[in-house]
PDB file of C-alpha atoms and ligand atoms in Angstrom:
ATOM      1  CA  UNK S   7     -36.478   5.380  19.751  1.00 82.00           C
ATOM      2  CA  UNK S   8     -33.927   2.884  18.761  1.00 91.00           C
ATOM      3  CA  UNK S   9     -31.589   2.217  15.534  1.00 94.00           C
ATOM      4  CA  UNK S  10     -33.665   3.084  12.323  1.00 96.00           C
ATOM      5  CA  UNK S  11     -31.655   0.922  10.947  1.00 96.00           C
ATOM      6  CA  UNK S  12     -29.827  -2.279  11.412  1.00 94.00           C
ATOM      7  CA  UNK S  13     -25.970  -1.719  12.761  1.00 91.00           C
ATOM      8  CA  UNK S  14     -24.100  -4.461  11.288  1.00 92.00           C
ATOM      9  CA  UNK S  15     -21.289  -5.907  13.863  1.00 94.00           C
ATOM     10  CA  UNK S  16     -17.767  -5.412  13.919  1.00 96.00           C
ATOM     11  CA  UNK S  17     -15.512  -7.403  11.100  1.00 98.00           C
ATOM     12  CA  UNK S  18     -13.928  -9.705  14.229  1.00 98.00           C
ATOM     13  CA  UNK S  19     -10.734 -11.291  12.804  1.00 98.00           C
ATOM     14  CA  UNK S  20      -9.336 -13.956  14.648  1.00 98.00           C
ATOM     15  CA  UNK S  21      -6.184 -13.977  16.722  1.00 98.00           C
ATOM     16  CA  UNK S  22      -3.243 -17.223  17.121  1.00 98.00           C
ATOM     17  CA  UNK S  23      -3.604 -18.152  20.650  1.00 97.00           C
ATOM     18  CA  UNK S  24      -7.710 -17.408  21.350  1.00 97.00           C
ATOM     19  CA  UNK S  25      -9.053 -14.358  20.952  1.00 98.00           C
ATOM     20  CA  UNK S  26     -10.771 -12.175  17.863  1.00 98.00           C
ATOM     21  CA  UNK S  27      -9.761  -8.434  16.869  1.00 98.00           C
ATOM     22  CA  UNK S  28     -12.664  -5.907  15.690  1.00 98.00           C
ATOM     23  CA  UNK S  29     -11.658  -3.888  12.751  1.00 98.00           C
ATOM     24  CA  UNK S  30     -12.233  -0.330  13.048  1.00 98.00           C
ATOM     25  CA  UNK S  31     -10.534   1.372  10.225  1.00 98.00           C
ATOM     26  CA  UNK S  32      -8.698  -0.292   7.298  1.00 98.00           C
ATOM     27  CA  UNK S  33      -5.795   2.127   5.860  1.00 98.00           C
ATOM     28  CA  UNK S  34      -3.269   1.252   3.319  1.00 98.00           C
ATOM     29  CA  UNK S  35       0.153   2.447   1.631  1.00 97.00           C
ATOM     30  CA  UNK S  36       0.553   2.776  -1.742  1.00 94.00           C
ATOM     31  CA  UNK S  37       4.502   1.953  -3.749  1.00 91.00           C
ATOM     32  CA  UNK S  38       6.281   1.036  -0.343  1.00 94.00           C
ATOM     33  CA  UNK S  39       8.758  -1.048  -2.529  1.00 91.00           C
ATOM     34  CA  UNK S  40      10.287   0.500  -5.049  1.00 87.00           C
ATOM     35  CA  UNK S  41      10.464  -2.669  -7.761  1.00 88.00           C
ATOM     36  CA  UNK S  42       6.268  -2.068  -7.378  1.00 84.00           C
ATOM     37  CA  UNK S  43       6.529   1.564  -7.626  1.00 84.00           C
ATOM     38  CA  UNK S  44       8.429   1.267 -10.873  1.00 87.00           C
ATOM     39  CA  UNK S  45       6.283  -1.494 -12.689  1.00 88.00           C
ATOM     40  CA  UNK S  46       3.557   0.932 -11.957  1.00 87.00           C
ATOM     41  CA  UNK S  47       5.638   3.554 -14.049  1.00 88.00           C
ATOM     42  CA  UNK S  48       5.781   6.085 -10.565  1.00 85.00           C
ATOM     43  CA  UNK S  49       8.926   7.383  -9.634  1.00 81.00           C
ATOM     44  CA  UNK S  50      11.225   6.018  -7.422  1.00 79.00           C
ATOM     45  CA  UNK S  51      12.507   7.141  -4.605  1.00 75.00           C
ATOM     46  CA  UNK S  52      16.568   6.774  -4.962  1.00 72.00           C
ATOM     47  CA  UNK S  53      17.559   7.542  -0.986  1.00 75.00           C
ATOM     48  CA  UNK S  54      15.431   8.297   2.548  1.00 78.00           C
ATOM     49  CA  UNK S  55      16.019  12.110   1.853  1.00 76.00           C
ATOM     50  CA  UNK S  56      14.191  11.903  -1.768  1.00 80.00           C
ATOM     51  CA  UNK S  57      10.953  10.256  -0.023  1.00 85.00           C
ATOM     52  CA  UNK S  58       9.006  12.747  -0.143  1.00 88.00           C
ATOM     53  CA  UNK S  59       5.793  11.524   1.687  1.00 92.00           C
ATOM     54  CA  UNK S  60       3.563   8.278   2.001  1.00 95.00           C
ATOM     55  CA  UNK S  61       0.386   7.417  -0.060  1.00 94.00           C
ATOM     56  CA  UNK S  62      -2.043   6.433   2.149  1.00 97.00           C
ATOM     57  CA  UNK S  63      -6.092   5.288   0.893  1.00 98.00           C
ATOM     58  CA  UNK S  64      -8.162   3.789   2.684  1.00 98.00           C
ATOM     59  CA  UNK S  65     -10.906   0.569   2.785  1.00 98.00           C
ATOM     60  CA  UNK S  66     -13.619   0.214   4.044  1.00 98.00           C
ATOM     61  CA  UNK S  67     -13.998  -1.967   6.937  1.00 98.00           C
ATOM     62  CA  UNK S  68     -16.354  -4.307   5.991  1.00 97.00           C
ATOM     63  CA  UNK S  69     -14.723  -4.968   3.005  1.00 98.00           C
ATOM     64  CA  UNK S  70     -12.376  -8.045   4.642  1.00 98.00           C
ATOM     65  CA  UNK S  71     -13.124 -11.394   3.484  1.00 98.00           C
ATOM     66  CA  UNK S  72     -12.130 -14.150   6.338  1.00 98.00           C
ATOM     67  CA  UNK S  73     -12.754 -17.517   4.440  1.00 98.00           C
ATOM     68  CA  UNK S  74     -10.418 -16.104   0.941  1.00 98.00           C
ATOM     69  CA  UNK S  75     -13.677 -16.890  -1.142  1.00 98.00           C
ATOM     70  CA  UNK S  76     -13.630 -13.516  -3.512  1.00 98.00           C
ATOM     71  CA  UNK S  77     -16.508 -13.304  -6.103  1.00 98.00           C
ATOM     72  CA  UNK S  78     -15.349 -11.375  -8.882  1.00 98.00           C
ATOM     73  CA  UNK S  79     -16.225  -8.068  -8.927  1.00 98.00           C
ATOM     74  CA  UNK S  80     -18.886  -5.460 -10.840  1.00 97.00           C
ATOM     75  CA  UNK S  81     -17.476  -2.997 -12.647  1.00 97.00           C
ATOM     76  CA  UNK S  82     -13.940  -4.137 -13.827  1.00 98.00           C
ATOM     77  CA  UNK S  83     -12.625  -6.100 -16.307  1.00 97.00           C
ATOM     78  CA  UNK S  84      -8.881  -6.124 -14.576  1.00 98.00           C
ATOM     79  CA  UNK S  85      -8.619  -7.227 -10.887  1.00 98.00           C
ATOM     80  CA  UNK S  86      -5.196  -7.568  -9.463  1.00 98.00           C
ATOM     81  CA  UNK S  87      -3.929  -9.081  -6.599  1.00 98.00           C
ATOM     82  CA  UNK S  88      -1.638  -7.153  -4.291  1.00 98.00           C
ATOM     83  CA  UNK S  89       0.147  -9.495  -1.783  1.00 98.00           C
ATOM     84  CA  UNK S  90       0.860  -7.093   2.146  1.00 98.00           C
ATOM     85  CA  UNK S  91       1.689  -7.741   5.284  1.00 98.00           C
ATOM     86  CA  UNK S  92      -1.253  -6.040   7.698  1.00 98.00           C
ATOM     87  CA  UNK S  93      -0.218  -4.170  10.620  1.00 98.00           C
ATOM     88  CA  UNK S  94      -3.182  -4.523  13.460  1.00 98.00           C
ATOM     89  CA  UNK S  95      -2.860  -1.371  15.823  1.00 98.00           C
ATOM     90  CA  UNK S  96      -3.285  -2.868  19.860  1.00 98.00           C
ATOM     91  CA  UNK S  97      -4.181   0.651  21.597  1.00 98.00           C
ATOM     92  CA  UNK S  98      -5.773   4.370  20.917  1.00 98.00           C
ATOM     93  CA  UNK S  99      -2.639   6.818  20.406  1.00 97.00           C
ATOM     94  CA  UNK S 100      -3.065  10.185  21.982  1.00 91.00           C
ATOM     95  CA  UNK S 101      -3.702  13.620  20.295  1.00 91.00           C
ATOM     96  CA  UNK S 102       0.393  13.990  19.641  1.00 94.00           C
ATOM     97  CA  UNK S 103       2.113  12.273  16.499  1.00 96.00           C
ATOM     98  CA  UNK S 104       3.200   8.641  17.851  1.00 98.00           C
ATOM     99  CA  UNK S 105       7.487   8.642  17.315  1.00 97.00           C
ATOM    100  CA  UNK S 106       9.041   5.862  15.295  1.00 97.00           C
ATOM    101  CA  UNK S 107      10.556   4.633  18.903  1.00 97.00           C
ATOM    102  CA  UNK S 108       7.846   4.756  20.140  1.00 98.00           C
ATOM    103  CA  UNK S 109       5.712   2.938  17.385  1.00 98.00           C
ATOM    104  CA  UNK S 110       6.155  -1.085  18.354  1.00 97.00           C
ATOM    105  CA  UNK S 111       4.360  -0.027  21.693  1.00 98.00           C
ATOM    106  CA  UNK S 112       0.809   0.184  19.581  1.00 98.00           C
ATOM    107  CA  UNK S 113       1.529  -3.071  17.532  1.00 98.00           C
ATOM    108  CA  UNK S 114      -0.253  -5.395  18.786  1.00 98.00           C
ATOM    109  CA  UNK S 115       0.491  -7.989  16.108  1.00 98.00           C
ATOM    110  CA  UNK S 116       0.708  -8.687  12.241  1.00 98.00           C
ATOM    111  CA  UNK S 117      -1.351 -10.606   9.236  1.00 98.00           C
ATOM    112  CA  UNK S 118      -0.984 -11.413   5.634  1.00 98.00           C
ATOM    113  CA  UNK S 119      -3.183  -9.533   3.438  1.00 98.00           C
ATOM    114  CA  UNK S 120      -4.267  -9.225  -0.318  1.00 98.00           C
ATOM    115  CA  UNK S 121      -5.295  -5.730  -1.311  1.00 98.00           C
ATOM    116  CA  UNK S 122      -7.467  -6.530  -4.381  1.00 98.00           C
ATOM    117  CA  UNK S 123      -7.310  -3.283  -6.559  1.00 98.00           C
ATOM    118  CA  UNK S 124      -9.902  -2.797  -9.912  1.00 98.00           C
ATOM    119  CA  UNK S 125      -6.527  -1.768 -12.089  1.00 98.00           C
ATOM    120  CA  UNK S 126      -8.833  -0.742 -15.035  1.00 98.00           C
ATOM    121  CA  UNK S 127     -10.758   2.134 -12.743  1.00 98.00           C
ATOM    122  CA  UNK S 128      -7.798   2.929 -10.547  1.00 97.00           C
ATOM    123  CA  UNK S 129      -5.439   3.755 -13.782  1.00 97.00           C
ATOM    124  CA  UNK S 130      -8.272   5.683 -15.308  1.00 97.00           C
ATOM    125  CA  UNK S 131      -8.594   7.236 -11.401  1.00 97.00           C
ATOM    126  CA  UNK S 132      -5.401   8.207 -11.905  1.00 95.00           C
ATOM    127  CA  UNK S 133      -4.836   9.808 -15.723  1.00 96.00           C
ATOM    128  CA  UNK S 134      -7.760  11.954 -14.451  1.00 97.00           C
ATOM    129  CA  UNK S 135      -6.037  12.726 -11.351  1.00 96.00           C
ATOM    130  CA  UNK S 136      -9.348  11.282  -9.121  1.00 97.00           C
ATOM    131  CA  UNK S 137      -8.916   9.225  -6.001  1.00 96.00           C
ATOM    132  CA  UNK S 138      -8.603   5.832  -6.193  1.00 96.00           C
ATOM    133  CA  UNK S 139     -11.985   4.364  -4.013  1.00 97.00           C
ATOM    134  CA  UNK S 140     -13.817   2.712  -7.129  1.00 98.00           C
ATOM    135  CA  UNK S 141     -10.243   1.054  -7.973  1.00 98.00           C
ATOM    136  CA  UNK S 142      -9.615   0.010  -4.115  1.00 98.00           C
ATOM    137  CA  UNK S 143     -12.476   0.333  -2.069  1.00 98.00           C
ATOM    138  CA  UNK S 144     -14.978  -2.626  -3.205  1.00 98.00           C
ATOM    139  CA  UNK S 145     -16.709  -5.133  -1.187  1.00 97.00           C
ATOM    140  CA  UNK S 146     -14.416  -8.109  -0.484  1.00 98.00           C
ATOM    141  CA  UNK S 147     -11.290  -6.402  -1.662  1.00 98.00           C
ATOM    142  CA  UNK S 148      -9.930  -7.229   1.595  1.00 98.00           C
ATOM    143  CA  UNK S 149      -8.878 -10.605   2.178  1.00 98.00           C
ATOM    144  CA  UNK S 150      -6.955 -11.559   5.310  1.00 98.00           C
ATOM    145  CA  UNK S 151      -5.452 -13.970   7.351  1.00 98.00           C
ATOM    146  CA  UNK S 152      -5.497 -14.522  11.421  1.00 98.00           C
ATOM    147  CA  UNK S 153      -3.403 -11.660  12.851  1.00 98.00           C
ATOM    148  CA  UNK S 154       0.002 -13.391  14.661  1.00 98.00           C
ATOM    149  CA  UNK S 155       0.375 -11.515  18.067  1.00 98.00           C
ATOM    150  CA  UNK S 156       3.494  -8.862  17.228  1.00 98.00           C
ATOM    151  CA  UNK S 157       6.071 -11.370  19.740  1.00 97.00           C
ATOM    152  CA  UNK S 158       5.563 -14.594  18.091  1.00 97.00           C
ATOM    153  CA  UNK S 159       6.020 -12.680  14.535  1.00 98.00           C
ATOM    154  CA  UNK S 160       9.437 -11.249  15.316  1.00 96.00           C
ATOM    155  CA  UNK S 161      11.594  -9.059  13.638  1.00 96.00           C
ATOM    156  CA  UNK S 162       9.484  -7.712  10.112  1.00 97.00           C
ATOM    157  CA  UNK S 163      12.472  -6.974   8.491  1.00 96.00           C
ATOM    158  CA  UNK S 164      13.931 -10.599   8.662  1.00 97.00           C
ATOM    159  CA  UNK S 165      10.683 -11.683   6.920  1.00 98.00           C
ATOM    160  CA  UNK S 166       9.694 -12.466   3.604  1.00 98.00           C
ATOM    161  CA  UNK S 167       6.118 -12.287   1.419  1.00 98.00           C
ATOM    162  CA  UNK S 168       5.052 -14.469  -1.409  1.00 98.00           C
ATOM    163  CA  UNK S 169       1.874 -14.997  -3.418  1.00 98.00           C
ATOM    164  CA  UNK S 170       1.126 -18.340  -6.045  1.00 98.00           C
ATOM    165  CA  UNK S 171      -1.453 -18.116  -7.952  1.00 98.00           C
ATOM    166  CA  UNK S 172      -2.140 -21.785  -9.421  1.00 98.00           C
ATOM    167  CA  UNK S 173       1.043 -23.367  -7.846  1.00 98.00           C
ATOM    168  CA  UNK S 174       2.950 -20.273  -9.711  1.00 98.00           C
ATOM    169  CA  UNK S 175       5.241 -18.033  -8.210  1.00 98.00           C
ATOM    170  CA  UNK S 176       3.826 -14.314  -8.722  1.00 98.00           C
ATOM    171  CA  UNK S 177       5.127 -12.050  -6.361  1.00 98.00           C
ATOM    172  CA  UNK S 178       8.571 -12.551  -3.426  1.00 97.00           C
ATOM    173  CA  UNK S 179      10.111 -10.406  -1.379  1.00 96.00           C
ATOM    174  CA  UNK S 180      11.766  -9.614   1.767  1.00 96.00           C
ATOM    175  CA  UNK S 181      10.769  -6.702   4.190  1.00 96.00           C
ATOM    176  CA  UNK S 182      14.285  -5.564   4.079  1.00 92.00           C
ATOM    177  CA  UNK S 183      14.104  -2.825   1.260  1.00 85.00           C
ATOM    178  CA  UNK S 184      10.405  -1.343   2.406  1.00 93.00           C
ATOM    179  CA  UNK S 185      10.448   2.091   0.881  1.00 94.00           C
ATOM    180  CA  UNK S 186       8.958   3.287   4.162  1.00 96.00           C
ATOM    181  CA  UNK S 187       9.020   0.175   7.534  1.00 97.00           C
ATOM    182  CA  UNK S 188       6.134  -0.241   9.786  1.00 98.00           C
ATOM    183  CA  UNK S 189       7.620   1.976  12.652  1.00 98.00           C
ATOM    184  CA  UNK S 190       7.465   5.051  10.046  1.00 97.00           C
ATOM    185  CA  UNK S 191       4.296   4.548   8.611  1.00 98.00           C
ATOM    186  CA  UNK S 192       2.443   4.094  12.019  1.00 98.00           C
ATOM    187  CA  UNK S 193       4.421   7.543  12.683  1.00 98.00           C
ATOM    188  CA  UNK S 194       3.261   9.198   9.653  1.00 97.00           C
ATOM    189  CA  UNK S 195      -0.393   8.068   9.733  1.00 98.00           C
ATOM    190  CA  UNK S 196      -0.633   9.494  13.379  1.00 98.00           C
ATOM    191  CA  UNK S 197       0.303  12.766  12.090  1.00 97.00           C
ATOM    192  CA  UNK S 198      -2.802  12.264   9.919  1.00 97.00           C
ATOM    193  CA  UNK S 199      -5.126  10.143  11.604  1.00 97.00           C
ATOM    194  CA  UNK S 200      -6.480   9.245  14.820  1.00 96.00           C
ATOM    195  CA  UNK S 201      -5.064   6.006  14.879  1.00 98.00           C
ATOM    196  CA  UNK S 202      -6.832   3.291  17.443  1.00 98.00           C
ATOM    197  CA  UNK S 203      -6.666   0.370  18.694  1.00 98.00           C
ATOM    198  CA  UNK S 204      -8.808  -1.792  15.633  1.00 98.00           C
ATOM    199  CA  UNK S 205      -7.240  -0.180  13.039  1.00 98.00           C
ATOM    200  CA  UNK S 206      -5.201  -2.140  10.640  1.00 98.00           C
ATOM    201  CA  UNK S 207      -2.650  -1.040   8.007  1.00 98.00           C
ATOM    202  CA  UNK S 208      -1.808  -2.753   4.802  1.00 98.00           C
ATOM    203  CA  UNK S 209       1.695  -1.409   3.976  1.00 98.00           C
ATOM    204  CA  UNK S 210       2.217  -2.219  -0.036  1.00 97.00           C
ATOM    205  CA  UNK S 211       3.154  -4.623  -2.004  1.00 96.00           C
ATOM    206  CA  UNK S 212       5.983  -6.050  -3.532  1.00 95.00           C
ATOM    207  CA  UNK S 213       6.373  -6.097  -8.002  1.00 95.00           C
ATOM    208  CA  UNK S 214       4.636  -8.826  -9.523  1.00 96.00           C
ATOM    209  CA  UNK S 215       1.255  -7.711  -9.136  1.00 97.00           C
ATOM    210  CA  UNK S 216      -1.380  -9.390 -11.685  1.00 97.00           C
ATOM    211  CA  UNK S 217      -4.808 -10.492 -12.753  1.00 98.00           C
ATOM    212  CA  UNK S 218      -6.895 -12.486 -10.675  1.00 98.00           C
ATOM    213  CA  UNK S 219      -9.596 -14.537 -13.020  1.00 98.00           C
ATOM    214  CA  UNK S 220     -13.071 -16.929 -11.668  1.00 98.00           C
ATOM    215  CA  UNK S 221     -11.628 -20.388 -11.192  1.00 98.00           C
ATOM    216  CA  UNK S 222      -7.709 -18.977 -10.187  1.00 98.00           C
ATOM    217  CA  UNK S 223      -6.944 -20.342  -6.680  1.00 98.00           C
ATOM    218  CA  UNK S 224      -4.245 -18.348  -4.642  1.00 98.00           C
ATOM    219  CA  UNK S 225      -2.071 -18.871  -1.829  1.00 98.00           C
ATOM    220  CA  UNK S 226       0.119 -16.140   0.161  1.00 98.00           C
ATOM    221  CA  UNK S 227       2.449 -16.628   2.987  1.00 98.00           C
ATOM    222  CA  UNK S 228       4.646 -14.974   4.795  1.00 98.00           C
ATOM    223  CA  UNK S 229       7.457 -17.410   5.493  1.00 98.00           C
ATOM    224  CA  UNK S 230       5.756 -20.348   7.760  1.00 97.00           C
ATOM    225  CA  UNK S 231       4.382 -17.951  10.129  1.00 98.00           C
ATOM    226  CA  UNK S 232       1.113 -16.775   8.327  1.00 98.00           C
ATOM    227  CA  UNK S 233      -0.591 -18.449   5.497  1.00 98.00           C
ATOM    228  CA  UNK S 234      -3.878 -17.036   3.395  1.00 98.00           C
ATOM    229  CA  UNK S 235      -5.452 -19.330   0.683  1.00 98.00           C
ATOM    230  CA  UNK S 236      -9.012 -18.994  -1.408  1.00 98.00           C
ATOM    231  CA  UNK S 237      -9.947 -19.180  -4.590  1.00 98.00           C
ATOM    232  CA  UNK S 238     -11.560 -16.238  -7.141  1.00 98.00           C
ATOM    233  CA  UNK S 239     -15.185 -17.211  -7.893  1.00 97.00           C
ATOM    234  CA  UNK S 240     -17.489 -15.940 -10.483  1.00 95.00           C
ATOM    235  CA  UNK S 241     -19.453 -12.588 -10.314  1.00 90.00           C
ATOM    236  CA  UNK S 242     -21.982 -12.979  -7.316  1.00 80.00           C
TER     237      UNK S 242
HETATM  238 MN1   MN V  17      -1.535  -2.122  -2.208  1.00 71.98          MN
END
């Protein structure tokens, strides 16, 4: 007796300098910059000690789009882009939570992500106090560039994200004021989660965030390291 059904394959993204990486698990962090946390009327967070703790949600895995073609999707009359950088985790952690120190050593490199959010349902998600998966879980609400191994990427902090939509400028920032940085996320997802090597983290995006419409063509970069472009096409 066999499958009853068909297993689809691995997403396999692929990797600068040969290679592809299978995604396992797609989690994300919500208001890790605190201009985005405040356009979205949450409280900020006004020192390390006043943190509190990380929003994480997830996607699903087969939700990544590779060639930035994104139909527009059912159910929403208010899709937003949200321009992250993706962290791609290189190896399984064990059963103890992984230290910040210690957190670079299951990097195994970095991407440029959009994490395409149905405002319209997550906002009503939210005044009901329900979880956000109709708002951020959807089929191709995932688009990503190839992952840069973590070497050639260098220093996160140093770096800078930015997202046009029709030659215009919509959202810029620098790593540098993260509300939480990639060593203390991985940290405080292992406390949660399994993590493994597959897995990928989007860590939040910077203020700006808007609507996406058929016909808008985007592009995202993150300095001249990673670039992501596509276009927003009608409802499939
Ligand atoms: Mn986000």
């Amino acid at each position: 007796m066999g499958d009853v059904v068909a297993a689809p394959p691995p997403v396999r993204i692929p990797v600068r300098g040969g290679g592809t990486f299978p995604v396992r698990r797609i989690y994300c962090v919500g208001r890790n910059f605190a201009e985005h946390a405040r356009e979205m009327g949450a409280s900020v967070p006004t020192s390390t000690a006043d943190r509190g703790s990380p929003v994480f949600f997830c996607k699903p895995a087969d939700a990544i789009v590779l060639d930035g073609q994104v139909p527009y999707p059912r159910g929403t009359r208010e899709l937003h882009h949200e321009v992250e950088l993706v962290v791609a985790i290189g190896r399984d952690a064990g059963p103890d939570p992984i230290a910040p120190a210690d957190a670079a050593s299951y990097v195994f490199g970095y991407a440029l992500g959009l994490d395409l959010t149905r405002r319209d349902l997550q906002t009503e998600a939210k005044a009901k106090g329900l979880p956000w998966d109709t708002g951020k879980a959807f089929d191709h609400s995932a688009p990503i560039s190839e992952i840069v191994p973590a070497g050639a990427f260098g220093d996160v902090a140093a770096r800078a994200i930015e997202l046009s939509v029709n030659g215009r400028v919509r959202q810029h920032s620098g790593f540098d004021d993260l509300v939480w940085t990639v060593p203390e996320i991985v940290h405080e997802l292992s406390r949660l989660f399994a993590l493994r090597a597959g897995d990928l983290v989007f860590m939040g995006t910077p203020a700006g965030v808007g609507p996406l419409v058929p016909g808008d063509v985007y592009v995202a970069r993150i300095d001249a390291i990673l670039e992501l472009r596509g276009q927003v096409s009608d409802p499939r």
